[in-house]
Amino acid sequence: MDMPGHGDHGGHGGHDGTRPMCAMNMALNWSTENVCVLFDFWRITSGMSLVFSCAAVFALGYLYELSRTRVRSWELAQLAGRARLETPLVADSLGRSARWMRAVLYGLLVAYSYSLMLIFMTYNGFLILAVIGGAIAGHYAYATDALGAVRGANCH
C-alpha cells in the first residue's frame, strides 16, 4: 500500500531483504564491493572475499593452461598411435571415437576459455591480474612444447 509522500524507493536494493544488483562496470576499476564473478552467488563484498576470489581466478587461469597441455598431449598420443596409417588429413587418421572425444574436449576448452574471458570482462583490475597471473604461471609450468606462446591465447 502506497503511503502519501513516500514515493517509490526502487533501485536502492537491500532494503527489502534482497541483495543489491551486481555492479556492472564498462571501464577498468578496482572495486571491492558488490562485484559478481560469473554467477550471482559468487560476489566480492569485502577485502577477504576479494582475496579468495583472486586466488580462485588465478587457479582457474593456471588450470586452463594445464588443461590445454593435457588435451594437446592426448591428441599427440592419439596421432602417434595412428602414425602407421599414411592418411594425409589428420582428422582422417583418427578413429571415429577419438574424433568425437577430440571435439568434446575442444568444446570444453572453448567453454573454459570463454568463462575466463567473462571474468576478464568484469573490468576489475584485481581479477584481470589474477587471470593473467594464473595464465603466466600455468604456461611456465606446463608449456614445454616448442610452440610456446604460438599456441595462441584466443578465447577459443
C-alpha positions as MATLAB code, in Angstrom:
seq = 'MDMPGHGDHGGHGGHDGTRPMCAMNMALNWSTENVCVLFDFWRITSGMSLVFSCAAVFALGYLYELSRTRVRSWELAQLAGRARLETPLVADSLGRSARWMRAVLYGLLVAYSYSLMLIFMTYNGFLILAVIGGAIAGHYAYATDALGAVRGANCH';
ca = [
       0.000    0.000    0.000;
       1.409    3.374   -1.033;
       1.682    5.975    1.651;
       1.318    9.562    0.506;
       4.642   11.362    0.282;
       6.721    8.173    0.334;
       7.069    7.622   -3.419;
       8.969    4.758   -4.983;
      12.258    3.821   -3.352;
      13.187    1.279   -6.018;
      16.774    0.863   -7.009;
      18.204    1.042   -3.505;
      18.496   -2.728   -3.160;
      18.883   -4.470    0.132;
      16.112   -2.622    1.966;
      13.574   -5.364    1.423;
      15.908   -8.226    2.319;
      17.197   -8.723   -1.223;
      20.779   -8.221   -2.227;
      21.692   -5.237   -4.396;
      22.304   -5.813   -8.086;
      25.775   -6.740   -9.242;
      27.999   -3.832  -10.143;
      28.373   -3.585  -13.931;
      31.407   -1.566  -14.954;
      32.437   -0.961  -18.539;
      35.748    0.629  -17.624;
      38.776   -0.547  -15.684;
      38.028   -0.423  -11.978;
      39.470   -1.596   -8.684;
      36.164   -2.097   -6.880;
      35.978   -4.411   -3.893;
      32.239   -4.144   -3.285;
      29.363   -5.937   -4.945;
      31.377   -7.376   -7.851;
      29.796  -10.524   -9.277;
      32.170  -13.077  -10.769;
      30.423  -15.264  -13.365;
      27.465  -16.092  -11.114;
      25.182  -14.106   -8.815;
      26.276  -16.203   -5.836;
      29.996  -15.522   -6.449;
      30.255  -11.948   -5.159;
      33.098   -9.843   -3.934;
      31.725   -7.981   -0.941;
      34.825   -7.418    1.187;
      38.588   -7.468    1.128;
      38.626  -11.093    2.236;
      36.215  -12.224   -0.485;
      38.400  -10.324   -2.971;
      41.470  -12.277   -1.838;
      39.631  -15.614   -2.107;
      38.154  -14.680   -5.484;
      41.531  -13.631   -6.874;
      43.062  -16.897   -5.645;
      40.258  -18.883   -7.296;
      40.595  -16.938  -10.564;
      44.382  -17.400  -10.504;
      43.817  -21.145  -10.066;
      41.329  -21.167  -12.964;
      43.872  -19.474  -15.252;
      46.594  -21.867  -14.128;
      44.415  -24.934  -14.578;
      43.321  -23.757  -18.022;
      46.942  -23.953  -19.163;
      47.233  -27.411  -17.625;
      44.045  -28.481  -19.422;
      45.295  -27.213  -22.785;
      48.580  -29.043  -22.331;
      46.869  -32.294  -21.344;
      44.486  -32.142  -24.300;
      47.396  -31.474  -26.639;
      49.327  -34.413  -25.175;
      46.294  -36.659  -25.620;
      45.920  -35.535  -29.250;
      49.594  -36.204  -29.968;
      49.339  -39.648  -28.351;
      46.295  -40.431  -30.494;
      48.118  -39.361  -33.635;
      51.270  -41.285  -32.684;
      49.169  -44.405  -32.204;
      47.756  -43.917  -35.687;
      51.073  -42.960  -37.324;
      51.195  -46.283  -39.155;
      48.321  -45.039  -41.307;
      49.501  -42.893  -44.165;
      46.495  -40.618  -44.366;
      47.205  -37.065  -45.491;
      44.496  -35.482  -43.305;
      44.973  -35.524  -39.536;
      41.248  -35.895  -38.828;
      41.090  -38.908  -41.139;
      43.916  -40.599  -39.257;
      41.902  -40.618  -36.019;
      39.243  -43.181  -35.323;
      35.625  -42.138  -35.012;
      35.536  -42.284  -31.196;
      38.817  -40.369  -30.928;
      37.441  -37.681  -33.240;
      34.334  -37.349  -31.060;
      36.463  -37.174  -27.914;
      38.668  -34.568  -29.549;
      35.612  -32.485  -30.488;
      34.152  -32.741  -26.969;
      37.476  -31.751  -25.375;
      37.705  -28.813  -27.766;
      34.196  -27.705  -26.791;
      35.050  -27.927  -23.099;
      38.200  -25.846  -23.624;
      36.170  -23.245  -25.539;
      33.659  -23.023  -22.668;
      36.518  -22.777  -20.162;
      38.267  -20.013  -22.117;
      35.036  -18.032  -22.540;
      34.478  -18.262  -18.784;
      37.913  -16.729  -18.220;
      37.069  -14.058  -20.775;
      33.867  -13.226  -18.895;
      35.846  -12.864  -15.664;
      38.224  -10.558  -17.516;
      35.236   -8.572  -18.752;
      34.255   -7.590  -15.227;
      36.939   -4.968  -15.944;
      38.049   -5.387  -12.348;
      41.800   -4.822  -12.226;
      42.328   -7.330   -9.424;
      40.540  -10.095  -11.338;
      42.280   -9.200  -14.598;
      45.673   -9.510  -12.896;
      44.612  -12.837  -11.368;
      43.625  -14.244  -14.793;
      46.892  -13.058  -16.342;
      48.973  -14.264  -13.394;
      47.372  -17.709  -13.488;
      47.912  -17.960  -17.241;
      51.568  -16.953  -16.886;
      52.215  -19.408  -14.051;
      50.375  -22.218  -15.832;
      52.155  -21.553  -19.110;
      55.506  -21.542  -17.335;
      54.707  -24.800  -15.538;
      53.138  -26.764  -18.380;
      54.033  -25.353  -21.808;
      57.040  -27.480  -22.621;
      56.473  -27.849  -26.356;
      58.403  -25.892  -28.956;
      55.327  -23.843  -29.898;
      55.182  -21.866  -26.673;
      53.040  -18.749  -26.978;
      52.377  -19.530  -30.638;
      49.658  -21.903  -29.405;
      47.581  -18.788  -29.057;
      45.762  -17.120  -26.237;
      42.422  -16.943  -28.007;
      39.090  -17.255  -26.327;
      38.781  -20.443  -28.359;
];
